[in-house]
Short mmCIF file of C-alpha atoms in Angstrom, two decimals:
data_model
loop_
_atom_site.label_atom_id
_atom_site.label_comp_id
_atom_site.label_asym_id
_atom_site.label_seq_id
_atom_site.Cartn_x
_atom_site.Cartn_y
_atom_site.Cartn_z
CA MET A 1 111.47 132.64 134.43
CA GLU A 2 111.66 135.90 133.18
CA LEU A 3 114.56 137.18 130.01
CA SER A 4 115.34 141.05 129.30
CA TRP A 5 114.76 142.34 125.81
CA ASN A 6 117.33 141.55 124.09
CA ASP A 7 118.87 138.11 125.52
CA ARG A 8 120.68 135.99 122.44
CA ARG A 9 118.80 132.69 123.86
CA THR A 10 115.73 135.15 122.20
CA ARG A 11 117.10 136.26 119.02
CA GLN A 12 116.50 131.98 117.43
CA PHE A 13 113.01 133.72 116.54
CA LEU A 14 112.70 133.71 112.71
CA THR A 15 110.07 136.50 112.23
CA ASN A 16 109.12 139.04 109.47
CA VAL A 17 108.32 142.80 110.69
CA GLY A 18 104.32 144.00 110.73
CA LEU A 19 103.98 147.55 110.18
CA ILE A 20 101.23 148.14 112.44
CA THR A 21 99.34 151.48 111.23
CA THR A 22 96.57 153.07 113.58
CA ASP A 23 94.66 156.31 114.19
CA GLY A 24 93.24 156.79 118.02
CA PRO A 25 93.61 159.51 120.60
CA TYR A 26 97.52 160.20 119.33
CA GLY A 27 96.75 160.78 115.55
CA PRO A 28 97.79 158.46 112.07
CA ASN A 29 100.27 156.31 113.86
CA VAL A 30 102.84 153.40 112.98
CA MET A 31 104.48 151.13 115.06
CA ALA A 32 107.26 148.26 114.33
CA ALA A 33 106.24 144.77 115.27
CA GLU A 34 108.20 142.19 115.27
CA TRP A 35 106.02 139.93 117.14
CA THR A 36 102.74 139.80 114.06
CA ARG A 37 100.87 136.39 112.67
CA HIS A 38 97.88 135.15 110.98
CA VAL A 39 96.64 132.99 113.76
CA SER A 40 93.48 131.11 111.78
CA TYR A 41 92.18 130.79 107.80
CA SER A 42 88.84 131.51 109.06
CA PRO A 43 87.62 133.72 109.54
CA SER A 44 91.59 135.46 109.47
CA LEU A 45 92.37 136.71 112.06
CA ILE A 46 95.72 138.40 112.83
CA ALA A 47 97.97 138.56 116.22
CA ILE A 48 99.51 141.68 117.27
CA ASN A 49 102.05 141.92 120.49
CA VAL A 50 101.96 145.54 121.78
CA ARG A 51 103.15 147.10 124.75
CA GLY A 52 100.44 148.41 127.34
CA ASP A 53 101.50 151.74 127.38
CA ASP A 54 102.38 152.36 123.76
CA ALA A 55 100.96 154.51 121.66
CA THR A 56 99.53 151.78 119.47
CA ALA A 57 98.25 150.30 121.83
CA GLU A 58 95.65 152.88 122.81
CA ASN A 59 95.20 154.17 119.74
CA ILE A 60 93.55 150.51 118.98
CA ASN A 61 91.72 149.83 122.34
CA GLN A 62 89.82 153.32 121.11
CA SER A 63 89.19 152.81 117.51
CA LYS A 64 89.14 148.81 117.68
CA GLU A 65 90.91 148.68 114.43
CA PHE A 66 94.22 148.35 113.01
CA GLY A 67 96.12 147.97 109.97
CA VAL A 68 98.83 145.51 108.94
CA ASN A 69 102.12 145.83 106.51
CA LEU A 70 104.12 143.38 106.69
CA ALA A 71 107.33 145.34 105.40
CA ALA A 72 108.77 144.47 102.09
CA GLU A 73 112.14 144.25 102.00
CA ASP A 74 113.37 147.90 100.85
CA GLN A 75 111.49 149.03 103.75
CA ASN A 76 114.03 148.74 106.54
CA ILE A 77 113.99 151.90 106.95
CA LEU A 78 110.09 152.72 108.00
CA SER A 79 110.99 149.56 110.65
CA SER A 80 114.06 150.59 111.68
CA ILE A 81 112.34 153.81 112.74
CA GLY A 82 108.81 152.56 113.47
CA GLY A 83 109.79 151.12 116.45
CA ARG A 84 112.75 153.89 117.74
CA TYR A 85 110.41 156.24 117.97
CA SER A 86 107.13 156.31 119.93
CA GLY A 87 104.10 157.96 118.31
CA LYS A 88 103.74 159.84 121.39
CA GLU A 89 106.45 161.90 121.05
CA LEU A 90 106.22 162.02 117.09
CA ASP A 91 103.94 162.19 114.00
CA LYS A 92 105.63 159.20 112.92
CA VAL A 93 103.11 159.18 109.17
CA ALA A 94 104.01 163.18 108.82
CA LEU A 95 107.99 161.87 108.75
CA PHE A 96 107.79 159.21 106.96
CA LYS A 97 105.80 161.08 104.44
CA GLU A 98 108.56 163.88 104.21
CA ILE A 99 111.16 161.43 103.37
CA GLY A 100 108.80 159.89 100.78
CA ILE A 101 106.33 157.19 102.13
CA THR A 102 103.27 156.70 100.38
CA PHE A 103 101.08 156.31 102.37
CA TYR A 104 96.68 154.86 101.03
CA GLU A 105 92.96 155.13 102.24
CA ALA A 106 91.37 151.58 103.84
CA LYS A 107 88.69 150.77 102.31
CA SER A 108 86.98 149.13 105.56
CA ILE A 109 89.16 151.29 108.62
CA LYS A 110 90.64 155.11 109.38
CA ALA A 111 94.06 154.38 109.56
CA LEU A 112 96.29 154.58 107.03
CA MET A 113 97.24 151.71 105.08
CA ILE A 114 101.74 151.66 103.80
CA ARG A 115 101.95 151.53 99.79
CA GLY A 116 104.56 148.60 98.44
CA ALA A 117 104.40 146.84 101.47
CA ALA A 118 104.83 143.23 100.53
CA MET A 119 101.05 142.62 102.65
CA ASN A 120 97.94 144.77 103.77
CA ALA A 121 95.47 143.73 105.91
CA GLU A 122 92.51 145.95 106.75
CA CYS A 123 91.75 144.66 110.49
CA LYS A 124 89.11 144.86 113.09
CA LEU A 125 89.27 144.06 116.94
CA VAL A 126 87.83 140.56 117.90
CA LYS A 127 90.16 139.99 120.65
CA GLN A 128 92.45 141.45 122.82
CA GLU A 129 94.40 139.27 125.89
CA GLU A 130 96.71 141.08 128.74
CA ILE A 131 100.00 138.00 127.99
CA GLY A 132 102.88 138.88 129.80
CA ASP A 133 105.21 142.46 129.36
CA HIS A 134 102.65 142.44 126.11
CA ILE A 135 98.91 142.81 125.52
CA MET A 136 98.02 140.48 122.04
CA PHE A 137 95.56 142.97 120.01
CA ILE A 138 93.43 140.09 117.65
CA GLY A 139 91.77 141.35 114.31
CA GLU A 140 89.68 139.72 111.87
CA VAL A 141 91.16 140.84 108.45
CA THR A 142 88.64 143.07 106.33
CA ASP A 143 90.01 143.21 103.73
CA ILE A 144 93.51 142.05 102.05
CA SER A 145 95.76 142.53 99.43
CA ALA A 146 99.46 141.20 98.99
CA ASP A 147 101.43 141.31 95.95
CA GLU A 148 103.64 138.53 95.62
CA ASN A 149 106.35 139.89 93.70
CA ILE A 150 107.24 141.77 96.75
CA LYS A 151 108.30 139.67 98.69
CA PRO A 152 108.42 140.57 102.56
CA LEU A 153 111.61 141.68 105.40
CA VAL A 154 112.36 139.11 107.03
CA TYR A 155 114.15 139.98 110.25
CA HIS A 156 116.29 137.69 112.57
CA ASN A 157 119.38 138.30 115.47
CA GLY A 158 119.14 142.00 115.01
CA ARG A 159 118.96 141.87 111.45
CA TYR A 160 117.24 142.51 108.59
CA LEU A 161 117.19 139.81 105.65
CA ARG A 162 116.48 138.96 102.34
CA LEU A 163 114.46 135.73 100.72
CA ASP A 164 117.12 134.54 98.59
CA ASP A 165 116.00 131.72 95.97
CA ASN A 166 119.54 130.72 95.40
CA ASN A 167 119.58 130.11 98.72
CA ARG A 168 116.52 128.32 98.96
CA ILE A 169 116.43 124.53 100.79
CA PRO A 170 114.77 121.67 98.29
CA ARG A 171 111.90 119.91 100.03
CA PRO A 172 113.21 116.13 100.23
CA SER A 173 112.15 114.25 97.55
CA GLN A 174 109.03 112.53 97.06
CA GLU A 175 111.55 109.31 97.13
CA ILE A 176 112.23 110.35 101.36
CA LEU A 177 108.83 111.35 102.07
CA ASP A 178 107.89 107.70 100.54
CA LYS A 179 109.98 105.79 102.52
CA VAL A 180 109.18 107.45 105.30
CA GLU A 181 105.77 107.12 105.08
CA GLU A 182 106.08 102.81 105.29
CA ILE A 183 108.20 103.49 108.03
CA ALA A 184 105.46 105.68 109.72
CA LYS A 185 103.29 102.57 109.14
CA ARG A 186 104.60 101.05 111.88
CA TYR A 187 103.80 103.16 114.41
CA VAL A 188 100.61 104.20 113.96
CA LYS A 189 98.04 104.38 116.80
CA THR A 190 95.47 101.65 117.50
#
């Protein structure tokens, strides 16, 4: 089955926005990647999915590294611009600097990192694989920082959302969990 890019049925996923920073043949670049996931704790691995002909893919293929900066709630403009233009045609880092975005030097990779992101992870490429119409790049985290006071930007159904503690859905009570535990005992496979 093939689905078009904006098929309504695929818009039910709830994601973050990874601002992927690279440096390579196309120079310093920032790309918005909705498909950004932590996929292993030990070793710590992050996967990103990028179209094979993007400047980001070519930069990663050359440099074997990338930065993952999870967009903060107030970085929606970075997310929109980062995904709207190609790093082959536009110096997005220069554009971002002109509109007031601050970058800093990474500790273990050449790519710049974005100040004020909810999380910043420096990654060395360990694996890549073509999957459908994208390449999955998996990087091992070599340095990471996060500010728990900065909430990540949430993306759903073509819109940016906030994580709002006032609308939090509570976890099931211990009483309910205990009842389910008793029922589950009847269904243990032997």
